[in-house]
PDB file of N, CA, C and O in Angstrom:
ATOM      1  N   MET A   1     -11.141   0.323   4.164  1.00  0.00           N
ATOM      2  CA  MET A   1     -10.036   0.113   3.255  1.00  0.00           C
ATOM      3  C   MET A   1      -8.707   0.149   4.016  1.00  0.00           C
ATOM      4  O   MET A   1      -7.853  -0.690   3.780  1.00  0.00           O
ATOM      5  N   ARG A   2      -8.550   1.120   4.913  1.00  0.00           N
ATOM      6  CA  ARG A   2      -7.285   1.248   5.653  1.00  0.00           C
ATOM      7  C   ARG A   2      -6.973  -0.021   6.450  1.00  0.00           C
ATOM      8  O   ARG A   2      -5.850  -0.507   6.432  1.00  0.00           O
ATOM      9  N   SER A   3      -7.973  -0.526   7.152  1.00  0.00           N
ATOM     10  CA  SER A   3      -7.718  -1.706   7.982  1.00  0.00           C
ATOM     11  C   SER A   3      -7.416  -2.932   7.124  1.00  0.00           C
ATOM     12  O   SER A   3      -6.582  -3.761   7.495  1.00  0.00           O
ATOM     13  N   GLU A   4      -8.054  -3.032   5.971  1.00  0.00           N
ATOM     14  CA  GLU A   4      -7.797  -4.149   5.059  1.00  0.00           C
ATOM     15  C   GLU A   4      -6.369  -4.095   4.509  1.00  0.00           C
ATOM     16  O   GLU A   4      -5.654  -5.101   4.498  1.00  0.00           O
ATOM     17  N   LEU A   5      -5.947  -2.913   4.079  1.00  0.00           N
ATOM     18  CA  LEU A   5      -4.580  -2.751   3.567  1.00  0.00           C
ATOM     19  C   LEU A   5      -3.551  -2.956   4.677  1.00  0.00           C
ATOM     20  O   LEU A   5      -2.521  -3.601   4.467  1.00  0.00           O
ATOM     21  N   LEU A   6      -3.836  -2.415   5.842  1.00  0.00           N
ATOM     22  CA  LEU A   6      -2.929  -2.568   6.980  1.00  0.00           C
ATOM     23  C   LEU A   6      -2.761  -4.041   7.328  1.00  0.00           C
ATOM     24  O   LEU A   6      -1.636  -4.507   7.546  1.00  0.00           O
ATOM     25  N   ALA A   7      -3.858  -4.769   7.345  1.00  0.00           N
ATOM     26  CA  ALA A   7      -3.802  -6.199   7.651  1.00  0.00           C
ATOM     27  C   ALA A   7      -3.001  -6.958   6.600  1.00  0.00           C
ATOM     28  O   ALA A   7      -2.202  -7.840   6.938  1.00  0.00           O
ATOM     29  N   PHE A   8      -3.173  -6.619   5.320  1.00  0.00           N
ATOM     30  CA  PHE A   8      -2.427  -7.286   4.256  1.00  0.00           C
ATOM     31  C   PHE A   8      -0.927  -7.033   4.414  1.00  0.00           C
ATOM     32  O   PHE A   8      -0.122  -7.966   4.361  1.00  0.00           O
ATOM     33  N   VAL A   9      -0.557  -5.779   4.615  1.00  0.00           N
ATOM     34  CA  VAL A   9       0.859  -5.443   4.765  1.00  0.00           C
ATOM     35  C   VAL A   9       1.433  -6.151   5.984  1.00  0.00           C
ATOM     36  O   VAL A   9       2.507  -6.763   5.911  1.00  0.00           O
ATOM     37  N   GLN A  10       0.708  -6.106   7.090  1.00  0.00           N
ATOM     38  CA  GLN A  10       1.189  -6.720   8.335  1.00  0.00           C
ATOM     39  C   GLN A  10       1.361  -8.224   8.191  1.00  0.00           C
ATOM     40  O   GLN A  10       2.387  -8.774   8.571  1.00  0.00           O
ATOM     41  N   THR A  11       0.366  -8.912   7.629  1.00  0.00           N
ATOM     42  CA  THR A  11       0.408 -10.373   7.601  1.00  0.00           C
ATOM     43  C   THR A  11       1.153 -10.937   6.403  1.00  0.00           C
ATOM     44  O   THR A  11       1.857 -11.929   6.524  1.00  0.00           O
ATOM     45  N   GLU A  12       1.007 -10.308   5.248  1.00  0.00           N
ATOM     46  CA  GLU A  12       1.593 -10.871   4.031  1.00  0.00           C
ATOM     47  C   GLU A  12       2.974 -10.326   3.681  1.00  0.00           C
ATOM     48  O   GLU A  12       3.771 -11.014   3.060  1.00  0.00           O
ATOM     49  N   LEU A  13       3.254  -9.087   4.062  1.00  0.00           N
ATOM     50  CA  LEU A  13       4.512  -8.477   3.631  1.00  0.00           C
ATOM     51  C   LEU A  13       5.549  -8.358   4.739  1.00  0.00           C
ATOM     52  O   LEU A  13       6.737  -8.463   4.473  1.00  0.00           O
ATOM     53  N   ILE A  14       5.117  -8.121   5.974  1.00  0.00           N
ATOM     54  CA  ILE A  14       6.094  -8.011   7.064  1.00  0.00           C
ATOM     55  C   ILE A  14       5.770  -8.966   8.199  1.00  0.00           C
ATOM     56  O   ILE A  14       6.292  -8.826   9.293  1.00  0.00           O
ATOM     57  N   GLY A  15       4.938  -9.950   7.948  1.00  0.00           N
ATOM     58  CA  GLY A  15       4.454 -10.866   8.969  1.00  0.00           C
ATOM     59  C   GLY A  15       5.521 -11.574   9.764  1.00  0.00           C
ATOM     60  O   GLY A  15       5.292 -11.971  10.896  1.00  0.00           O
ATOM     61  N   GLY A  16       6.709 -11.739   9.202  1.00  0.00           N
ATOM     62  CA  GLY A  16       7.751 -12.477   9.892  1.00  0.00           C
ATOM     63  C   GLY A  16       8.481 -11.693  10.954  1.00  0.00           C
ATOM     64  O   GLY A  16       9.320 -12.222  11.658  1.00  0.00           O
ATOM     65  N   LYS A  17       8.162 -10.400  11.102  1.00  0.00           N
ATOM     66  CA  LYS A  17       8.879  -9.568  12.060  1.00  0.00           C
ATOM     67  C   LYS A  17       8.119  -9.511  13.380  1.00  0.00           C
ATOM     68  O   LYS A  17       7.097  -8.862  13.489  1.00  0.00           O
ATOM     69  N   ASP A  18       8.641 -10.217  14.375  1.00  0.00           N
ATOM     70  CA  ASP A  18       7.993 -10.280  15.677  1.00  0.00           C
ATOM     71  C   ASP A  18       7.972  -8.917  16.358  1.00  0.00           C
ATOM     72  O   ASP A  18       8.922  -8.145  16.258  1.00  0.00           O
ATOM     73  N   GLY A  19       6.886  -8.666  17.040  1.00  0.00           N
ATOM     74  CA  GLY A  19       6.786  -7.454  17.834  1.00  0.00           C
ATOM     75  C   GLY A  19       6.494  -6.198  17.041  1.00  0.00           C
ATOM     76  O   GLY A  19       6.371  -5.137  17.616  1.00  0.00           O
ATOM     77  N   GLU A  20       6.406  -6.297  15.735  1.00  0.00           N
ATOM     78  CA  GLU A  20       6.124  -5.120  14.916  1.00  0.00           C
ATOM     79  C   GLU A  20       4.643  -4.805  14.999  1.00  0.00           C
ATOM     80  O   GLU A  20       3.807  -5.658  14.754  1.00  0.00           O
ATOM     81  N   SER A  21       4.347  -3.591  15.347  1.00  0.00           N
ATOM     82  CA  SER A  21       2.973  -3.128  15.333  1.00  0.00           C
ATOM     83  C   SER A  21       2.906  -2.009  14.317  1.00  0.00           C
ATOM     84  O   SER A  21       3.477  -0.937  14.517  1.00  0.00           O
ATOM     85  N   LEU A  22       2.251  -2.268  13.222  1.00  0.00           N
ATOM     86  CA  LEU A  22       2.212  -1.333  12.102  1.00  0.00           C
ATOM     87  C   LEU A  22       1.034  -0.384  12.238  1.00  0.00           C
ATOM     88  O   LEU A  22      -0.058  -0.798  12.607  1.00  0.00           O
ATOM     89  N   SER A  23       1.268   0.887  11.945  1.00  0.00           N
ATOM     90  CA  SER A  23       0.178   1.860  11.909  1.00  0.00           C
ATOM     91  C   SER A  23       0.042   2.382  10.483  1.00  0.00           C
ATOM     92  O   SER A  23       0.940   2.198   9.660  1.00  0.00           O
ATOM     93  N   VAL A  24      -1.067   3.051  10.201  1.00  0.00           N
ATOM     94  CA  VAL A  24      -1.309   3.545   8.842  1.00  0.00           C
ATOM     95  C   VAL A  24      -0.330   4.645   8.450  1.00  0.00           C
ATOM     96  O   VAL A  24      -0.159   4.914   7.263  1.00  0.00           O
ATOM     97  N   GLU A  25       0.328   5.274   9.417  1.00  0.00           N
ATOM     98  CA  GLU A  25       1.285   6.346   9.121  1.00  0.00           C
ATOM     99  C   GLU A  25       2.720   5.847   8.958  1.00  0.00           C
ATOM    100  O   GLU A  25       3.584   6.607   8.537  1.00  0.00           O
ATOM    101  N   ASP A  26       3.001   4.600   9.317  1.00  0.00           N
ATOM    102  CA  ASP A  26       4.375   4.093   9.250  1.00  0.00           C
ATOM    103  C   ASP A  26       4.917   4.154   7.826  1.00  0.00           C
ATOM    104  O   ASP A  26       4.225   3.831   6.865  1.00  0.00           O
ATOM    105  N   ASP A  27       6.169   4.565   7.722  1.00  0.00           N
ATOM    106  CA  ASP A  27       6.856   4.673   6.435  1.00  0.00           C
ATOM    107  C   ASP A  27       7.284   3.281   5.987  1.00  0.00           C
ATOM    108  O   ASP A  27       8.223   2.706   6.531  1.00  0.00           O
ATOM    109  N   LEU A  28       6.598   2.762   5.005  1.00  0.00           N
ATOM    110  CA  LEU A  28       6.860   1.402   4.528  1.00  0.00           C
ATOM    111  C   LEU A  28       8.147   1.305   3.724  1.00  0.00           C
ATOM    112  O   LEU A  28       8.801   0.258   3.704  1.00  0.00           O
ATOM    113  N   LEU A  29       8.521   2.385   3.048  1.00  0.00           N
ATOM    114  CA  LEU A  29       9.625   2.325   2.101  1.00  0.00           C
ATOM    115  C   LEU A  29      10.961   2.734   2.710  1.00  0.00           C
ATOM    116  O   LEU A  29      11.923   1.977   2.664  1.00  0.00           O
ATOM    117  N   THR A  30      11.039   3.916   3.295  1.00  0.00           N
ATOM    118  CA  THR A  30      12.330   4.355   3.841  1.00  0.00           C
ATOM    119  C   THR A  30      12.726   3.574   5.071  1.00  0.00           C
ATOM    120  O   THR A  30      13.905   3.412   5.336  1.00  0.00           O
ATOM    121  N   ASP A  31      11.738   3.095   5.809  1.00  0.00           N
ATOM    122  CA  ASP A  31      12.043   2.248   6.958  1.00  0.00           C
ATOM    123  C   ASP A  31      12.285   0.796   6.532  1.00  0.00           C
ATOM    124  O   ASP A  31      12.478  -0.075   7.374  1.00  0.00           O
ATOM    125  N   GLU A  32      12.246   0.562   5.231  1.00  0.00           N
ATOM    126  CA  GLU A  32      12.517  -0.747   4.622  1.00  0.00           C
ATOM    127  C   GLU A  32      11.631  -1.858   5.187  1.00  0.00           C
ATOM    128  O   GLU A  32      12.066  -2.993   5.359  1.00  0.00           O
ATOM    129  N   LEU A  33      10.378  -1.523   5.460  1.00  0.00           N
ATOM    130  CA  LEU A  33       9.434  -2.539   5.912  1.00  0.00           C
ATOM    131  C   LEU A  33       9.023  -3.431   4.749  1.00  0.00           C
ATOM    132  O   LEU A  33       8.764  -4.615   4.933  1.00  0.00           O
ATOM    133  N   ILE A  34       8.934  -2.829   3.542  1.00  0.00           N
ATOM    134  CA  ILE A  34       8.685  -3.624   2.340  1.00  0.00           C
ATOM    135  C   ILE A  34       9.676  -3.217   1.261  1.00  0.00           C
ATOM    136  O   ILE A  34      10.127  -2.077   1.213  1.00  0.00           O
ATOM    137  N   ASP A  35      10.012  -4.180   0.405  1.00  0.00           N
ATOM    138  CA  ASP A  35      10.942  -3.920  -0.691  1.00  0.00           C
ATOM    139  C   ASP A  35      10.169  -3.797  -2.000  1.00  0.00           C
ATOM    140  O   ASP A  35       8.932  -3.765  -1.999  1.00  0.00           O
ATOM    141  N   SER A  36      10.883  -3.736  -3.117  1.00  0.00           N
ATOM    142  CA  SER A  36      10.221  -3.547  -4.411  1.00  0.00           C
ATOM    143  C   SER A  36       9.277  -4.702  -4.749  1.00  0.00           C
ATOM    144  O   SER A  36       8.199  -4.485  -5.311  1.00  0.00           O
ATOM    145  N   MET A  37       9.637  -5.917  -4.387  1.00  0.00           N
ATOM    146  CA  MET A  37       8.729  -7.049  -4.615  1.00  0.00           C
ATOM    147  C   MET A  37       7.489  -6.920  -3.735  1.00  0.00           C
ATOM    148  O   MET A  37       6.385  -7.257  -4.158  1.00  0.00           O
ATOM    149  N   GLY A  38       7.670  -6.416  -2.541  1.00  0.00           N
ATOM    150  CA  GLY A  38       6.540  -6.177  -1.655  1.00  0.00           C
ATOM    151  C   GLY A  38       5.592  -5.139  -2.230  1.00  0.00           C
ATOM    152  O   GLY A  38       4.370  -5.283  -2.143  1.00  0.00           O
ATOM    153  N   VAL A  39       6.159  -4.090  -2.830  1.00  0.00           N
ATOM    154  CA  VAL A  39       5.329  -3.067  -3.477  1.00  0.00           C
ATOM    155  C   VAL A  39       4.529  -3.693  -4.610  1.00  0.00           C
ATOM    156  O   VAL A  39       3.327  -3.434  -4.751  1.00  0.00           O
ATOM    157  N   MET A  40       5.163  -4.545  -5.399  1.00  0.00           N
ATOM    158  CA  MET A  40       4.453  -5.196  -6.512  1.00  0.00           C
ATOM    159  C   MET A  40       3.336  -6.115  -5.988  1.00  0.00           C
ATOM    160  O   MET A  40       2.240  -6.144  -6.553  1.00  0.00           O
ATOM    161  N   ARG A  41       3.591  -6.834  -4.922  1.00  0.00           N
ATOM    162  CA  ARG A  41       2.554  -7.685  -4.317  1.00  0.00           C
ATOM    163  C   ARG A  41       1.409  -6.843  -3.766  1.00  0.00           C
ATOM    164  O   ARG A  41       0.235  -7.203  -3.899  1.00  0.00           O
ATOM    165  N   LEU A  42       1.757  -5.706  -3.174  1.00  0.00           N
ATOM    166  CA  LEU A  42       0.754  -4.792  -2.646  1.00  0.00           C
ATOM    167  C   LEU A  42      -0.120  -4.237  -3.774  1.00  0.00           C
ATOM    168  O   LEU A  42      -1.347  -4.195  -3.662  1.00  0.00           O
ATOM    169  N   ILE A  43       0.504  -3.843  -4.873  1.00  0.00           N
ATOM    170  CA  ILE A  43      -0.248  -3.335  -6.023  1.00  0.00           C
ATOM    171  C   ILE A  43      -1.172  -4.411  -6.577  1.00  0.00           C
ATOM    172  O   ILE A  43      -2.346  -4.145  -6.869  1.00  0.00           O
ATOM    173  N   ALA A  44      -0.681  -5.629  -6.700  1.00  0.00           N
ATOM    174  CA  ALA A  44      -1.513  -6.731  -7.188  1.00  0.00           C
ATOM    175  C   ALA A  44      -2.713  -6.948  -6.262  1.00  0.00           C
ATOM    176  O   ALA A  44      -3.843  -7.142  -6.731  1.00  0.00           O
ATOM    177  N   PHE A  45      -2.476  -6.894  -4.952  1.00  0.00           N
ATOM    178  CA  PHE A  45      -3.559  -7.047  -3.983  1.00  0.00           C
ATOM    179  C   PHE A  45      -4.588  -5.929  -4.148  1.00  0.00           C
ATOM    180  O   PHE A  45      -5.799  -6.186  -4.160  1.00  0.00           O
ATOM    181  N   ILE A  46      -4.126  -4.698  -4.270  1.00  0.00           N
ATOM    182  CA  ILE A  46      -5.030  -3.551  -4.422  1.00  0.00           C
ATOM    183  C   ILE A  46      -5.854  -3.688  -5.700  1.00  0.00           C
ATOM    184  O   ILE A  46      -7.081  -3.500  -5.680  1.00  0.00           O
ATOM    185  N   GLU A  47      -5.190  -4.005  -6.808  1.00  0.00           N
ATOM    186  CA  GLU A  47      -5.899  -4.112  -8.078  1.00  0.00           C
ATOM    187  C   GLU A  47      -6.950  -5.221  -8.046  1.00  0.00           C
ATOM    188  O   GLU A  47      -8.057  -5.042  -8.557  1.00  0.00           O
ATOM    189  N   GLU A  48      -6.618  -6.336  -7.421  1.00  0.00           N
ATOM    190  CA  GLU A  48      -7.560  -7.451  -7.345  1.00  0.00           C
ATOM    191  C   GLU A  48      -8.696  -7.162  -6.363  1.00  0.00           C
ATOM    192  O   GLU A  48      -9.868  -7.410  -6.653  1.00  0.00           O
ATOM    193  N   THR A  49      -8.361  -6.614  -5.221  1.00  0.00           N
ATOM    194  CA  THR A  49      -9.353  -6.380  -4.176  1.00  0.00           C
ATOM    195  C   THR A  49     -10.312  -5.245  -4.521  1.00  0.00           C
ATOM    196  O   THR A  49     -11.515  -5.351  -4.290  1.00  0.00           O
ATOM    197  N   TYR A  50      -9.777  -4.168  -5.088  1.00  0.00           N
ATOM    198  CA  TYR A  50     -10.590  -2.979  -5.341  1.00  0.00           C
ATOM    199  C   TYR A  50     -10.952  -2.795  -6.816  1.00  0.00           C
ATOM    200  O   TYR A  50     -11.508  -1.764  -7.181  1.00  0.00           O
ATOM    201  N   HIS A  51     -10.640  -3.801  -7.618  1.00  0.00           N
ATOM    202  CA  HIS A  51     -11.004  -3.802  -9.049  1.00  0.00           C
ATOM    203  C   HIS A  51     -10.617  -2.496  -9.737  1.00  0.00           C
ATOM    204  O   HIS A  51     -11.456  -1.809 -10.318  1.00  0.00           O
ATOM    205  N   CYS A  52      -9.341  -2.178  -9.615  1.00  0.00           N
ATOM    206  CA  CYS A  52      -8.829  -0.967 -10.244  1.00  0.00           C
ATOM    207  C   CYS A  52      -7.492  -1.280 -10.901  1.00  0.00           C
ATOM    208  O   CYS A  52      -6.918  -2.337 -10.663  1.00  0.00           O
ATOM    209  N   LYS A  53      -7.017  -0.377 -11.722  1.00  0.00           N
ATOM    210  CA  LYS A  53      -5.719  -0.520 -12.370  1.00  0.00           C
ATOM    211  C   LYS A  53      -4.859   0.656 -11.923  1.00  0.00           C
ATOM    212  O   LYS A  53      -5.277   1.806 -12.028  1.00  0.00           O
ATOM    213  N   ILE A  54      -3.685   0.360 -11.402  1.00  0.00           N
ATOM    214  CA  ILE A  54      -2.765   1.408 -10.975  1.00  0.00           C
ATOM    215  C   ILE A  54      -1.722   1.612 -12.074  1.00  0.00           C
ATOM    216  O   ILE A  54      -0.917   0.712 -12.331  1.00  0.00           O
ATOM    217  N   PRO A  55      -1.752   2.769 -12.736  1.00  0.00           N
ATOM    218  CA  PRO A  55      -0.770   3.035 -13.795  1.00  0.00           C
ATOM    219  C   PRO A  55       0.650   3.081 -13.228  1.00  0.00           C
ATOM    220  O   PRO A  55       0.860   3.533 -12.099  1.00  0.00           O
ATOM    221  N   VAL A  56       1.593   2.620 -14.007  1.00  0.00           N
ATOM    222  CA  VAL A  56       2.996   2.590 -13.583  1.00  0.00           C
ATOM    223  C   VAL A  56       3.464   3.966 -13.111  1.00  0.00           C
ATOM    224  O   VAL A  56       4.171   4.067 -12.102  1.00  0.00           O
ATOM    225  N   GLN A  57       3.063   5.001 -13.799  1.00  0.00           N
ATOM    226  CA  GLN A  57       3.514   6.353 -13.432  1.00  0.00           C
ATOM    227  C   GLN A  57       2.981   6.808 -12.071  1.00  0.00           C
ATOM    228  O   GLN A  57       3.491   7.746 -11.483  1.00  0.00           O
ATOM    229  N   ASP A  58       1.966   6.120 -11.551  1.00  0.00           N
ATOM    230  CA  ASP A  58       1.429   6.462 -10.233  1.00  0.00           C
ATOM    231  C   ASP A  58       2.118   5.715  -9.094  1.00  0.00           C
ATOM    232  O   ASP A  58       1.852   5.979  -7.924  1.00  0.00           O
ATOM    233  N   VAL A  59       2.984   4.775  -9.423  1.00  0.00           N
ATOM    234  CA  VAL A  59       3.709   4.022  -8.395  1.00  0.00           C
ATOM    235  C   VAL A  59       4.917   4.868  -7.975  1.00  0.00           C
ATOM    236  O   VAL A  59       6.025   4.713  -8.472  1.00  0.00           O
ATOM    237  N   THR A  60       4.646   5.789  -7.051  1.00  0.00           N
ATOM    238  CA  THR A  60       5.666   6.717  -6.574  1.00  0.00           C
ATOM    239  C   THR A  60       5.790   6.606  -5.059  1.00  0.00           C
ATOM    240  O   THR A  60       4.896   6.074  -4.391  1.00  0.00           O
ATOM    241  N   ILE A  61       6.879   7.125  -4.550  1.00  0.00           N
ATOM    242  CA  ILE A  61       7.080   7.134  -3.099  1.00  0.00           C
ATOM    243  C   ILE A  61       5.942   7.880  -2.421  1.00  0.00           C
ATOM    244  O   ILE A  61       5.408   7.435  -1.406  1.00  0.00           O
ATOM    245  N   GLU A  62       5.534   9.008  -2.998  1.00  0.00           N
ATOM    246  CA  GLU A  62       4.469   9.809  -2.401  1.00  0.00           C
ATOM    247  C   GLU A  62       3.170   9.017  -2.269  1.00  0.00           C
ATOM    248  O   GLU A  62       2.454   9.155  -1.279  1.00  0.00           O
ATOM    249  N   ASN A  63       2.847   8.197  -3.264  1.00  0.00           N
ATOM    250  CA  ASN A  63       1.586   7.450  -3.253  1.00  0.00           C
ATOM    251  C   ASN A  63       1.645   6.165  -2.437  1.00  0.00           C
ATOM    252  O   ASN A  63       0.609   5.656  -2.020  1.00  0.00           O
ATOM    253  N   PHE A  64       2.849   5.622  -2.213  1.00  0.00           N
ATOM    254  CA  PHE A  64       2.967   4.310  -1.574  1.00  0.00           C
ATOM    255  C   PHE A  64       3.853   4.294  -0.335  1.00  0.00           C
ATOM    256  O   PHE A  64       4.259   3.242   0.122  1.00  0.00           O
ATOM    257  N   VAL A  65       4.120   5.459   0.230  1.00  0.00           N
ATOM    258  CA  VAL A  65       5.008   5.539   1.389  1.00  0.00           C
ATOM    259  C   VAL A  65       4.375   4.945   2.650  1.00  0.00           C
ATOM    260  O   VAL A  65       5.080   4.417   3.514  1.00  0.00           O
ATOM    261  N   SER A  66       3.057   4.998   2.748  1.00  0.00           N
ATOM    262  CA  SER A  66       2.361   4.470   3.932  1.00  0.00           C
ATOM    263  C   SER A  66       0.984   3.974   3.529  1.00  0.00           C
ATOM    264  O   SER A  66       0.506   4.289   2.440  1.00  0.00           O
ATOM    265  N   VAL A  67       0.366   3.234   4.404  1.00  0.00           N
ATOM    266  CA  VAL A  67      -1.000   2.773   4.143  1.00  0.00           C
ATOM    267  C   VAL A  67      -1.923   3.977   3.999  1.00  0.00           C
ATOM    268  O   VAL A  67      -2.790   4.014   3.121  1.00  0.00           O
ATOM    269  N   ASP A  68      -1.716   4.987   4.814  1.00  0.00           N
ATOM    270  CA  ASP A  68      -2.531   6.197   4.732  1.00  0.00           C
ATOM    271  C   ASP A  68      -2.357   6.884   3.369  1.00  0.00           C
ATOM    272  O   ASP A  68      -3.342   7.302   2.755  1.00  0.00           O
ATOM    273  N   ALA A  69      -1.128   6.981   2.884  1.00  0.00           N
ATOM    274  CA  ALA A  69      -0.867   7.592   1.572  1.00  0.00           C
ATOM    275  C   ALA A  69      -1.516   6.779   0.454  1.00  0.00           C
ATOM    276  O   ALA A  69      -2.066   7.347  -0.499  1.00  0.00           O
ATOM    277  N   ILE A  70      -1.465   5.471   0.565  1.00  0.00           N
ATOM    278  CA  ILE A  70      -2.093   4.604  -0.439  1.00  0.00           C
ATOM    279  C   ILE A  70      -3.600   4.849  -0.468  1.00  0.00           C
ATOM    280  O   ILE A  70      -4.194   4.988  -1.546  1.00  0.00           O
ATOM    281  N   CYS A  71      -4.210   4.935   0.683  1.00  0.00           N
ATOM    282  CA  CYS A  71      -5.658   5.169   0.753  1.00  0.00           C
ATOM    283  C   CYS A  71      -6.023   6.538   0.178  1.00  0.00           C
ATOM    284  O   CYS A  71      -7.009   6.656  -0.555  1.00  0.00           O
ATOM    285  N   ARG A  72      -5.238   7.551   0.501  1.00  0.00           N
ATOM    286  CA  ARG A  72      -5.495   8.884  -0.075  1.00  0.00           C
ATOM    287  C   ARG A  72      -5.380   8.831  -1.594  1.00  0.00           C
ATOM    288  O   ARG A  72      -6.216   9.401  -2.301  1.00  0.00           O
ATOM    289  N   TYR A  73      -4.358   8.151  -2.099  1.00  0.00           N
ATOM    290  CA  TYR A  73      -4.185   8.003  -3.546  1.00  0.00           C
ATOM    291  C   TYR A  73      -5.396   7.300  -4.162  1.00  0.00           C
ATOM    292  O   TYR A  73      -5.939   7.752  -5.175  1.00  0.00           O
ATOM    293  N   LEU A  74      -5.817   6.191  -3.569  1.00  0.00           N
ATOM    294  CA  LEU A  74      -6.945   5.429  -4.112  1.00  0.00           C
ATOM    295  C   LEU A  74      -8.243   6.238  -4.058  1.00  0.00           C
ATOM    296  O   LEU A  74      -9.035   6.205  -5.010  1.00  0.00           O
ATOM    297  N   GLU A  75      -8.464   6.959  -2.974  1.00  0.00           N
ATOM    298  CA  GLU A  75      -9.662   7.786  -2.851  1.00  0.00           C
ATOM    299  C   GLU A  75      -9.657   8.902  -3.892  1.00  0.00           C
ATOM    300  O   GLU A  75     -10.675   9.201  -4.500  1.00  0.00           O
ATOM    301  N   LYS A  76      -8.496   9.510  -4.100  1.00  0.00           N
ATOM    302  CA  LYS A  76      -8.365  10.573  -5.096  1.00  0.00           C
ATOM    303  C   LYS A  76      -8.580  10.010  -6.507  1.00  0.00           C
ATOM    304  O   LYS A  76      -9.295  10.601  -7.313  1.00  0.00           O
ATOM    305  N   SER A  77      -7.976   8.880  -6.783  1.00  0.00           N
ATOM    306  CA  SER A  77      -8.112   8.247  -8.100  1.00  0.00           C
ATOM    307  C   SER A  77      -9.559   7.870  -8.377  1.00  0.00           C
ATOM    308  O   SER A  77     -10.052   8.026  -9.489  1.00  0.00           O
ATOM    309  N   ASP A  78     -10.240   7.377  -7.343  1.00  0.00           N
ATOM    310  CA  ASP A  78     -11.639   6.968  -7.482  1.00  0.00           C
ATOM    311  C   ASP A  78     -12.526   8.172  -7.776  1.00  0.00           C
ATOM    312  O   ASP A  78     -13.434   8.114  -8.604  1.00  0.00           O
ATOM    313  N   SER A  79     -12.245   9.299  -7.120  1.00  0.00           N
ATOM    314  CA  SER A  79     -13.074  10.489  -7.323  1.00  0.00           C
ATOM    315  C   SER A  79     -12.799  11.125  -8.688  1.00  0.00           C
ATOM    316  O   SER A  79     -13.667  11.779  -9.249  1.00  0.00           O
ATOM    317  N   GLU A  80     -11.592  10.917  -9.217  1.00  0.00           N
ATOM    318  CA  GLU A  80     -11.255  11.474 -10.537  1.00  0.00           C
ATOM    319  C   GLU A  80     -11.770  10.597 -11.669  1.00  0.00           C
ATOM    320  O   GLU A  80     -11.967  11.051 -12.761  1.00  0.00           O
ATOM    321  N   GLY A  81     -11.919   9.298 -11.382  1.00  0.00           N
ATOM    322  CA  GLY A  81     -12.281   8.355 -12.421  1.00  0.00           C
ATOM    323  C   GLY A  81     -13.730   8.125 -12.454  1.00  0.00           C
ATOM    324  O   GLY A  81     -14.504   7.964 -13.261  1.00  0.00           O
TER     325      GLY A  81
END
């Protein structure tokens, strides 16, 4: 899951930035790697790829700050659901 999300963010959301090497710990939001539209595209990708629904109240900085945080959120949500 991590590599799939990392690849999506790298190629679809920040692909135009030469020399950028993204890691799962990189801060996507405060470092302005993705904007609010990027977050919405990322959520759409996650919902379609992993057949899940992300409630609006779960779209927080804590859950979407990095690829690693997103994976932890999804793993936690999956175990609760």
